[in-house]
XYZ file of C-alpha atoms in Angstrom:
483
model
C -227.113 75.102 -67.035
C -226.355 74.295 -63.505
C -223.504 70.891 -63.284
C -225.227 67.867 -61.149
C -222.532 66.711 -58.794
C -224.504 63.914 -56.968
C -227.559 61.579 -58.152
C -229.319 59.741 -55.109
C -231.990 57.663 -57.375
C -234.162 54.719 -55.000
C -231.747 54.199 -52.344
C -233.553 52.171 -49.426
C -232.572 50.978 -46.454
C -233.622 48.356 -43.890
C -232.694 46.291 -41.143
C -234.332 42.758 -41.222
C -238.182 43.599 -41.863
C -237.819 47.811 -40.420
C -237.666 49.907 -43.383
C -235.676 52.863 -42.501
C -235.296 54.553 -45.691
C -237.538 54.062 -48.456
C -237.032 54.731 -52.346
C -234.939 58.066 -51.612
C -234.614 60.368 -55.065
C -232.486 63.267 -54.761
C -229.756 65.339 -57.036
C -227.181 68.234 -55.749
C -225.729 70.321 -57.962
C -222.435 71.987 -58.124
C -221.550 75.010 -55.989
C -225.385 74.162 -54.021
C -226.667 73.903 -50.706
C -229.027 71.079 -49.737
C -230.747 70.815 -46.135
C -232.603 67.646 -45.082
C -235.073 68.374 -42.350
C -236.190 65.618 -40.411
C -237.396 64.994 -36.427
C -235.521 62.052 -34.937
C -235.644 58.360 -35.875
C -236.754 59.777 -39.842
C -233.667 58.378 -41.378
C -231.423 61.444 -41.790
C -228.394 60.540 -40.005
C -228.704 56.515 -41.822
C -229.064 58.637 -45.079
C -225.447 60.609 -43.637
C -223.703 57.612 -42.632
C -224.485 56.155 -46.194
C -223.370 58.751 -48.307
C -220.403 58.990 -45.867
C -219.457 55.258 -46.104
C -220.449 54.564 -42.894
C -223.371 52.039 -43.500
C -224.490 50.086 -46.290
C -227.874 50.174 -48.038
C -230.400 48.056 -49.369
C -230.820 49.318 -52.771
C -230.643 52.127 -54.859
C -227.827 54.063 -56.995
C -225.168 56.677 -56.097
C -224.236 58.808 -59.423
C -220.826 61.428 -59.065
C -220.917 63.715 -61.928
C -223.281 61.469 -64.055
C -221.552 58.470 -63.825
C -222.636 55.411 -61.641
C -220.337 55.932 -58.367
C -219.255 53.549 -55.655
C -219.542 55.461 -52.327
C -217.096 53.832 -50.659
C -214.091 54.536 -53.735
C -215.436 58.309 -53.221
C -214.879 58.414 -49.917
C -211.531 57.129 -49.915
C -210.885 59.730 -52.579
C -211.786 62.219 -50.332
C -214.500 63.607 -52.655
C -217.623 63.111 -50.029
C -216.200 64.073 -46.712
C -218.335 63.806 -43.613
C -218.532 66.722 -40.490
C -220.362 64.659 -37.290
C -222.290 66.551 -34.328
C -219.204 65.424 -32.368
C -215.829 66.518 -33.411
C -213.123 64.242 -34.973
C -210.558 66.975 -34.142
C -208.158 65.877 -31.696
C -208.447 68.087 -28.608
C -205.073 68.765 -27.538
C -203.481 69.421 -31.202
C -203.491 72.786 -32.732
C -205.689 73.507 -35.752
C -202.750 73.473 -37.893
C -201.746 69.948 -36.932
C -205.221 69.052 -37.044
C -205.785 70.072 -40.773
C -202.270 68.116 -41.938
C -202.479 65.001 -39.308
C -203.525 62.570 -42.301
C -199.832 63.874 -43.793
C -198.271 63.484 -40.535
C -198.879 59.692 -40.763
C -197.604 58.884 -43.808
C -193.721 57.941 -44.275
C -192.614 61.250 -44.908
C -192.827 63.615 -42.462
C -194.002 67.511 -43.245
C -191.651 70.303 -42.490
C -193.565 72.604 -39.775
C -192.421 75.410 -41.711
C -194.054 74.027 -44.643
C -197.211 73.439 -42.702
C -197.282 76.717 -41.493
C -196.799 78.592 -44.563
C -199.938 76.135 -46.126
C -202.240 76.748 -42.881
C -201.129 80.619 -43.543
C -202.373 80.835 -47.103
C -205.717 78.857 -46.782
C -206.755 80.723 -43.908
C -205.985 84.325 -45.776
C -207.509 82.786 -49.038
C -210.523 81.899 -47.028
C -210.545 84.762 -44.902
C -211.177 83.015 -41.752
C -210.054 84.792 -37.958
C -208.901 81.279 -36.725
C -204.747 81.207 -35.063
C -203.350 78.192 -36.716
C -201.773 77.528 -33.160
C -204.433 77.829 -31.814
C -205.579 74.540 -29.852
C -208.903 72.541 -31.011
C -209.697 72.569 -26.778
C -209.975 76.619 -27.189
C -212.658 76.532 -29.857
C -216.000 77.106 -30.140
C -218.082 74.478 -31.904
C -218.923 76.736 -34.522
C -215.168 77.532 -35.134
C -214.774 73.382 -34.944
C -217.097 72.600 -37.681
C -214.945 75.628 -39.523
C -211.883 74.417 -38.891
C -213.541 70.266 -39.937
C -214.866 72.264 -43.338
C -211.430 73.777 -44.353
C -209.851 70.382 -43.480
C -212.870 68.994 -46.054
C -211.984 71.379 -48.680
C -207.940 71.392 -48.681
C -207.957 67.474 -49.017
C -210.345 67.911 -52.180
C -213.959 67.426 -51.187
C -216.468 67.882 -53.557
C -219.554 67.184 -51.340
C -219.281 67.913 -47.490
C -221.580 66.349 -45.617
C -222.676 68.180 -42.318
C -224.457 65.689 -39.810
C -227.077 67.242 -37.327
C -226.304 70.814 -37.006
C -228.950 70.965 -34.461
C -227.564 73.490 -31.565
C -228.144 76.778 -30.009
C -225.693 79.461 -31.632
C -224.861 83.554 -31.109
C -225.909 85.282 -34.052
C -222.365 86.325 -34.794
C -221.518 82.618 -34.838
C -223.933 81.925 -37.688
C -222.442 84.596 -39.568
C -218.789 83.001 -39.231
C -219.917 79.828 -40.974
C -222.204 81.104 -43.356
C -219.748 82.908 -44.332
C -217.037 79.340 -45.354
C -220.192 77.818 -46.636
C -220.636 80.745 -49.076
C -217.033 81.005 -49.835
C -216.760 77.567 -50.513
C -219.800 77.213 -52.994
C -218.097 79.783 -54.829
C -215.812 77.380 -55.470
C -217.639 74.225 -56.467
C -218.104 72.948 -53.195
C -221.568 71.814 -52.397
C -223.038 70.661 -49.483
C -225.847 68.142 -47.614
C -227.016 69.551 -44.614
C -229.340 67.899 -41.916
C -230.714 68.919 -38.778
C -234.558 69.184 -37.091
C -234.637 72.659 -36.863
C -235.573 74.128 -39.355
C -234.431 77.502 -38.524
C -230.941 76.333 -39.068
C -231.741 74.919 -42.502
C -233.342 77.957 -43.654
C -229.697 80.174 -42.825
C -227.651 77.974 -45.837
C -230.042 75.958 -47.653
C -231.050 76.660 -51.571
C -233.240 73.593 -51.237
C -234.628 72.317 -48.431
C -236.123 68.133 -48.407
C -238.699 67.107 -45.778
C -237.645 63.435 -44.349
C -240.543 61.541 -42.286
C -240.238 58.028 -41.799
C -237.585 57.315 -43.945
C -239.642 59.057 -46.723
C -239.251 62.130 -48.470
C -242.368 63.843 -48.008
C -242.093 67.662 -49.627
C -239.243 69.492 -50.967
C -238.851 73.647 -51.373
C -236.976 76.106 -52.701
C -235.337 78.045 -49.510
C -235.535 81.785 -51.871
C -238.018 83.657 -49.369
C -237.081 81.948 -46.324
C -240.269 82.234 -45.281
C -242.443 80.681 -42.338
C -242.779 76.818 -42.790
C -245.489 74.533 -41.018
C -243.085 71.197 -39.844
C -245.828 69.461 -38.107
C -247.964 69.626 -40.483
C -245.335 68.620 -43.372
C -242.990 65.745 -41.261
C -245.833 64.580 -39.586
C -248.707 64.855 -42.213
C -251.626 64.007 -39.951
C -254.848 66.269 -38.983
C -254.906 65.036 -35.249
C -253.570 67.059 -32.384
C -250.801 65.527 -30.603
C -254.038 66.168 -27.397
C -256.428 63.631 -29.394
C -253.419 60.362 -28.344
C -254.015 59.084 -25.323
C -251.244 58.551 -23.411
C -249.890 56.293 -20.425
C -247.991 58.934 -17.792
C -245.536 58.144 -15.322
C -246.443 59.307 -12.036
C -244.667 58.847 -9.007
C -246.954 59.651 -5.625
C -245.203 62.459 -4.184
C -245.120 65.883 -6.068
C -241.981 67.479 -5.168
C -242.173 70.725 -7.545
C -244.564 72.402 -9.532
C -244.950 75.804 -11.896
C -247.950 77.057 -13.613
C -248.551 79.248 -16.526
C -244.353 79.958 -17.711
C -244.915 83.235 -19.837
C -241.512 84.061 -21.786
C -240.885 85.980 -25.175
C -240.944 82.133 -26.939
C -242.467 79.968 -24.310
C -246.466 80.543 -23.832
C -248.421 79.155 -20.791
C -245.737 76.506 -19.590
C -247.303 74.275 -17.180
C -245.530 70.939 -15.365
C -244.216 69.428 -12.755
C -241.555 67.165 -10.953
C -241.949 64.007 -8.575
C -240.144 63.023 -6.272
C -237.297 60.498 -7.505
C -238.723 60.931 -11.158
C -236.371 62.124 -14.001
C -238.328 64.391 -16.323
C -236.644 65.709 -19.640
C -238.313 68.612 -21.198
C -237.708 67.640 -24.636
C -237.198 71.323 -27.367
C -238.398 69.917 -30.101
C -236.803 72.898 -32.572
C -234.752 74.173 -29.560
C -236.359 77.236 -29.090
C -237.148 78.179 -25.718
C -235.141 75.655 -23.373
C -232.509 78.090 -23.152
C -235.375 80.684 -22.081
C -237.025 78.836 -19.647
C -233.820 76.928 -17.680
C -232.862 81.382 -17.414
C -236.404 81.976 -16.000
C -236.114 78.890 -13.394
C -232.962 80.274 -12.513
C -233.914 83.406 -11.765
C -237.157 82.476 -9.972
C -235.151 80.091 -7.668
C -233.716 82.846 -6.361
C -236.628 85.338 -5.695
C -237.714 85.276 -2.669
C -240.918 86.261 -3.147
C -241.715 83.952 -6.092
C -245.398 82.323 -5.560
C -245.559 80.053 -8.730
C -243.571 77.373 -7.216
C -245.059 75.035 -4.684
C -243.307 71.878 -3.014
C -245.096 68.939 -1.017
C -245.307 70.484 2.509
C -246.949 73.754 0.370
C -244.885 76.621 2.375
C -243.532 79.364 0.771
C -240.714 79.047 -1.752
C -238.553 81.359 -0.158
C -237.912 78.577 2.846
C -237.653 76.119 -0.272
C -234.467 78.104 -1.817
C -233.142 78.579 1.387
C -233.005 74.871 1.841
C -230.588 74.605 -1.056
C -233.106 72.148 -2.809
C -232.804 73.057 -6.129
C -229.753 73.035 -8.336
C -228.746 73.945 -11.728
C -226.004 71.663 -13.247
C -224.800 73.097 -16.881
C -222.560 70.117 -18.114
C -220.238 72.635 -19.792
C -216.860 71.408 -18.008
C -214.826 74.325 -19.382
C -217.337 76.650 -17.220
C -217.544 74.013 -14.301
C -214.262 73.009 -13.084
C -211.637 75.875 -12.102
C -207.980 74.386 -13.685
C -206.067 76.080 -11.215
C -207.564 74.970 -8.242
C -206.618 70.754 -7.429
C -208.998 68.724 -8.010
C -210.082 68.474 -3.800
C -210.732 71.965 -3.932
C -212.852 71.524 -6.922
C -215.143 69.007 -5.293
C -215.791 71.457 -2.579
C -216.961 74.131 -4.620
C -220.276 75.491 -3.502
C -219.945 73.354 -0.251
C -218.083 74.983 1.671
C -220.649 76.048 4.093
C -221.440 72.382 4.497
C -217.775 71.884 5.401
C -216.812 74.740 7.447
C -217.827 75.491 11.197
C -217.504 79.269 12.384
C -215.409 79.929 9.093
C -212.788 77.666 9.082
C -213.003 74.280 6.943
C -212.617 71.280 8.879
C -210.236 68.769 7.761
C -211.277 66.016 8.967
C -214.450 66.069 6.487
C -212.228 67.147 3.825
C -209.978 64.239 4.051
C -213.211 61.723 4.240
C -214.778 63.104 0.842
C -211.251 62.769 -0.796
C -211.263 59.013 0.457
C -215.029 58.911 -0.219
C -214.347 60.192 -3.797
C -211.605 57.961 -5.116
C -213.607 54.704 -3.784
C -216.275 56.247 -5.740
C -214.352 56.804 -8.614
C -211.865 54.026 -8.196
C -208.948 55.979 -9.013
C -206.827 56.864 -6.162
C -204.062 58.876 -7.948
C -206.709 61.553 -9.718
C -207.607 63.341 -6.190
C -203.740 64.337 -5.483
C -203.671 66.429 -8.533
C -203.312 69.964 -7.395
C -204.525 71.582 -10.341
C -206.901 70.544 -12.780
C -205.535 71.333 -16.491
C -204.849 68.844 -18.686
C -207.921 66.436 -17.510
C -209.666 64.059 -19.315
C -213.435 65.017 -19.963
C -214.424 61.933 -17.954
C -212.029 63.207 -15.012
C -213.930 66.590 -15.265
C -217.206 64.908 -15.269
C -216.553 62.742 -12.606
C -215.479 65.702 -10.041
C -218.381 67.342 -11.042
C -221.125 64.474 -10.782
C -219.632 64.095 -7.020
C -220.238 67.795 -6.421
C -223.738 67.520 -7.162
C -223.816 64.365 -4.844
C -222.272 66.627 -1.948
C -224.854 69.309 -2.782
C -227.544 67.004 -1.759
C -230.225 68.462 -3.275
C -233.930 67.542 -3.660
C -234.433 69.185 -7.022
C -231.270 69.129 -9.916
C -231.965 70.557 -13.490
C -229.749 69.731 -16.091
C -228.402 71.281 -19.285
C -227.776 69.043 -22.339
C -225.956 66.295 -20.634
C -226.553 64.370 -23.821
C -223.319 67.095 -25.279
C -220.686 65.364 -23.634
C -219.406 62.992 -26.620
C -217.119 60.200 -25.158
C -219.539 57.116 -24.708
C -217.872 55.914 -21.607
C -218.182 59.201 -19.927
C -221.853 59.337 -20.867
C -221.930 56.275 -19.156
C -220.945 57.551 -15.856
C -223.536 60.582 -15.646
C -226.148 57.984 -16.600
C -225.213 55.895 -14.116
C -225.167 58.383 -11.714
C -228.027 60.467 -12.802
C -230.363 56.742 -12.338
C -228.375 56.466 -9.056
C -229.855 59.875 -7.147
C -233.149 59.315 -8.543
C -233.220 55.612 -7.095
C -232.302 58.020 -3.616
C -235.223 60.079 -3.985
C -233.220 63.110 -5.798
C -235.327 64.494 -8.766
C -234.103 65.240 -11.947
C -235.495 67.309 -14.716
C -233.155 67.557 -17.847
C -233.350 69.978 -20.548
C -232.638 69.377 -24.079
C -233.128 68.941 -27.743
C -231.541 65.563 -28.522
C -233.602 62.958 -26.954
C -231.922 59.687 -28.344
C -229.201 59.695 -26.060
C -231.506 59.885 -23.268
C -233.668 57.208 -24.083
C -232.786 54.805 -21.118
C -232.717 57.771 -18.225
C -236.587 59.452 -19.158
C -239.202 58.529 -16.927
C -241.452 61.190 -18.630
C -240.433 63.321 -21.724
C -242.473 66.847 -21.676
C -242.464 67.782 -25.167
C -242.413 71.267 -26.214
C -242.926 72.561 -29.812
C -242.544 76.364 -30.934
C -243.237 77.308 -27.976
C -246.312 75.246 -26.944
C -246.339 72.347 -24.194
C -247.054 69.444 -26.792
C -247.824 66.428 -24.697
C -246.088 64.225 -21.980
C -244.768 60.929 -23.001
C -242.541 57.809 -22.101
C -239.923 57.721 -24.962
C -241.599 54.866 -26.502
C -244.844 56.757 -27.403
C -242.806 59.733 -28.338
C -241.443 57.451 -31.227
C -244.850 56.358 -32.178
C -246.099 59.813 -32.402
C -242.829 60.798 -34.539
C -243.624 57.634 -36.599
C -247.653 59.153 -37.486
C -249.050 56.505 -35.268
C-alpha cells in the first residue's frame, strides 16, 4: 500500500468577493509525481505559493503524513521546499556555496574542505555532471532547477514543489532532470509540478490534475502518455474561440504583413503589424514560436521573398535592405560581447551608420556615449572597457540603446518577459512603450503573457499550431475564464 505524504482536502482561496481557488481536494503519495496543468490566471501558482508558505488561504486543511499540518511549521522545517520559474541561486556564487549558503549564515562557519567533500559525495550519490565550482552564471536553467532540487533534497525535503516549468528545452536537457526527479522518488521524495504545457507534464507526471478557474476539473493517470484534448478539458465549453466576438486594435497604417506561415508545427499563419502597434504572438503550449521567429528570420533575409508586403507595397528585397526589421533575442549572455567596453558594445551592428569610407568617426562616437549615459543616467557605466561582471540591468540597458541606434521600423522580440529582476523589466517596458509612441513597431513572441499585460496592444493567440483569435489582454482573460 502506497504511504500518503500530503492531504489537500477543501482548500479555497479568495481575495475580497474573487474566488481564486475553490474547494481544492488532492493527496500525493510518497516517492510520486503530481503535475497540475492549468492556462494562466487558473490558480496554479496561488495553489504553489500556498503550499510553499507564500500566501494564505481561505479555508481548507493541509494533512503531512496523516496528521493535520500547519504549512507554515513545514516549511520552516524544510519538509515542502519551493523551486520558482526564476532562480533563487545567487548568480555569482558557485554551486557549492549555493547548496551550503543557509550554513554559511549561521554562527559557525563551514570548513571549505568540509563543503567540498559534502558537495563531492551528493553529486556522485546522485550521479549528476554538475562542477561544484562551477558558477550559478554558467548554467543552464535546466542545470539551475538541478542544482535548486539537490539543494531541496540535502536540507530534507519531503515534497518539492516546482513552480511553472513552462519553457522550451533540448531533448538532452529533459533527460538530465528526469533523470534527479527519478532518482529522487526512489528515495521518498515526491513532487508537485505545474506548468500549461502539457507536454512537459506528461515527461514526469504519474498523475496529472486539470486546474480551470480555480477548479479542478479532470484528473488522469499519466501511464500511456497519450494525446490529451486541453481545450476541451481546461476550458470545457463547445464554442470555438471564432464564435466570440471581439474588439481589435487597429492602428491606420499597416506596416507589415505575411500570409499563409506553413512550418512542421505552425499551419496557415496569417497576421500582421501596424505601424507604432505592439503585437505579442502569444504560444499558448509553446510550440511553434521558436519555429516561426526561425522562419521570419530567414525570410528577412531572402531576397526574393514575396509573402511580405509593407505600406508603399514594393518588393521586400528594398524593405531588408532598408534595415527595417530587427530581431532582438533578450538572451544577454548571447547579446553583449564581455570583452569588448561597453562603447564598443553599443555600436555593434552600427557601425556602418557610424563610419564614412571605413573609418569610424569619433565625433559621433563620443555623442552616443554622452547621449547614452543621459539616457541611462549613469555616467560612470560607459567608461568600462570591458563588459564582465555587469549587472543584468547594465546588460539590458546597452542593449535596449542598440536597438534605439538601429532605428528600425519593424523589431521582433524573444521572451523579454525572461529577464527576472523587476526593475530591469521595468526599463525594457519603458522603453519598448517609448519606440512604439515614435512610430517603431513591435511584435513580441512568447508564452508567458502576464508579464506583458500593460505593453500588448493586440495579443495573437496561437494554439497547437492554429492561429486562435486576436485579442486585447482583457478578453484573453475572459476567454481563459469560459466567458
Amino acid at each position: 500500500m502506497m504511504e500518503e505524504i500530503l492531504r489537500i482536502k477543501h482548500l479555497s482561496k479568495a481575495y475580497g468577493s474573487n474566488a481564486v481557488l475553490q474547494d481544492i481536494n488532492f493527496n500525493l503519495y510518497k516517492g510520486e509525481v503530481i503535475g497540475i496543468m492549468g492556462l494562466h490566471n487558473s490558480g496554479k501558482t496561488v495553489l504553489s505559493h500556498i503550499l510553499a508558505d507564500e500566501e494564505s488561504f481561505s479555508n481548507g486543511s493541509i494533512y503531512f503524513k496523516e496528521e493535520l499540518s500547519d504549512v507554515h511549521i513545514l516549511n520552516e522545517a524544510n519538509k515542502i521546499c519551493m523551486i520558482h520559474k526564476h532562480s533563487s541561486l545567487i548568480e555569482t556564487l558557485s554551486v557549492m556555496e549555493n547548496i551550503f549558503v543557509i550554513r554559511k549564515r549561521r554562527k559557525h562557519l563551514v570548513h571549505k574542505k568540509l563543503m567540498k567533500s559534502q558537495m563531492q559525495y551528493w553529486m556522485k550519490e546522485l550521479n549528476i555532471n554538475i562542477s561544484p565550482s562551477a558558477k550559478v552564471m554558467q548554467l543552464s536553467k535546466i542545470e539551475r532547477y538541478i542544482i535548486e532540487i539537490v539543494k531541496a533534497y540535502i536540507f530534507g525535503a519531503a515534497v518539492i514543489l516546482i513552480d511553472d516549468l513552462s519553457f522550451e528545452n533540448k531533448p538532452s536537457e529533459y533527460q538530465e532532470l528526469n533523470h534527479i526527479i527519478e532518482t529522487l522518488t526512489k528515495r521518498g521524495v515526491s513532487f508537485i509540478i505545474t506548468s500549461y504545457q502539457i507536454k512537459t507534464l506528461q515527461l514526469y507526471s504519474d498523475r496529472i490534475y486539470f486546474l480551470s478557474n480555480g477548479l479542478f476539473v479532470k484528473s488522469i493517470h499519466n501511464e500511456k502518455r497519450n494525446q490529451i484534448d486541453v481545450e476541451r478539458i481546461l476550458l470545457n465549453n463547445n464554442a470555438s474561440i471564432s464564435k466570440i466576438k471581439h474588439t481589435y486594435y487597429q492602428p491606420a497604417e499597416l506596416l507589415f504583413s505575411s500570409e499563409d506561415i506553413h512550418t512542421e508545427f505552425l499551419k496557415d499563419f496569417t497576421f500582421h503589424i501596424c505601424k507604432g502597434e505592439i503585437v505579442v504572438i502569444f504560444d499558448l503550449f509553446n510550440d511553434c514560436n521558436d519555429e516561426l521567429w526561425n522562419f521570419l528570420q530567414k525570410q528577412c533575409s531572402n531576397k526574393n521573398c514575396d509573402k511580405f508586403l509593407h505600406e508603399e507595397k514594393s518588393e521586400f528585397s528594398v524593405f531588408a535592405k532598408q534595415r527595417n526589421s530587427i530581431f532582438a533575442d533578450f538572451d544577454m549572455g548571447n547579446s553583449i560581447l564581455d570583452y569588448l567596453s561597453v562603447s564598443d558594445n553599443l555600436c555593434v551592428g552600427n557601425y556602418n551608420r557610424l563610419s564614412s569610407l571605413g573609418l569610424i568617426k569619433k565625433r559621433r562616437i563620443r555623442y552616443i556615449e554622452k547621449d547614452f549615459s543621459n539616457w541611462y543616467g549613469d555616467d560612470e557605466l560607459i567608461t568600462r572597457s570591458h563588459c564582465t561582471n555587469l549587472s543584468e540591468k547594465e546588460k539590458t540597458a546597452i542593449y535596449l540603446y542598440r536597438l534605439r541606434l538601429q532605428a528600425g521600423k519593424i523589431i521582433f522580440c524573444k521572451n523579454p518577459e525572461q529577464i527576472a529582476d523587476y526593475v530591469t523589466f521595468q526599463l525594457i517596458e519603458q522603453e519598448i512603450r517609448s519606440m512604439a509612441n515614435s512610430g517603431t513597431s513591435i511584435c513580441i513572441f512568447t508564452s508567458d503573457i502576464d508579464r506583458l499585460r500593460n505593453l500588448a496592444d493586440r495579443i495573437i493567440l496561437l494554439s497547437e499550431g492554429k492561429l486562435q483569435g486576436e485579442f486585447t489582454y482583457n478578453q484573453l482573460t475572459d476567454y481563459f475564464k469560459g466567458n
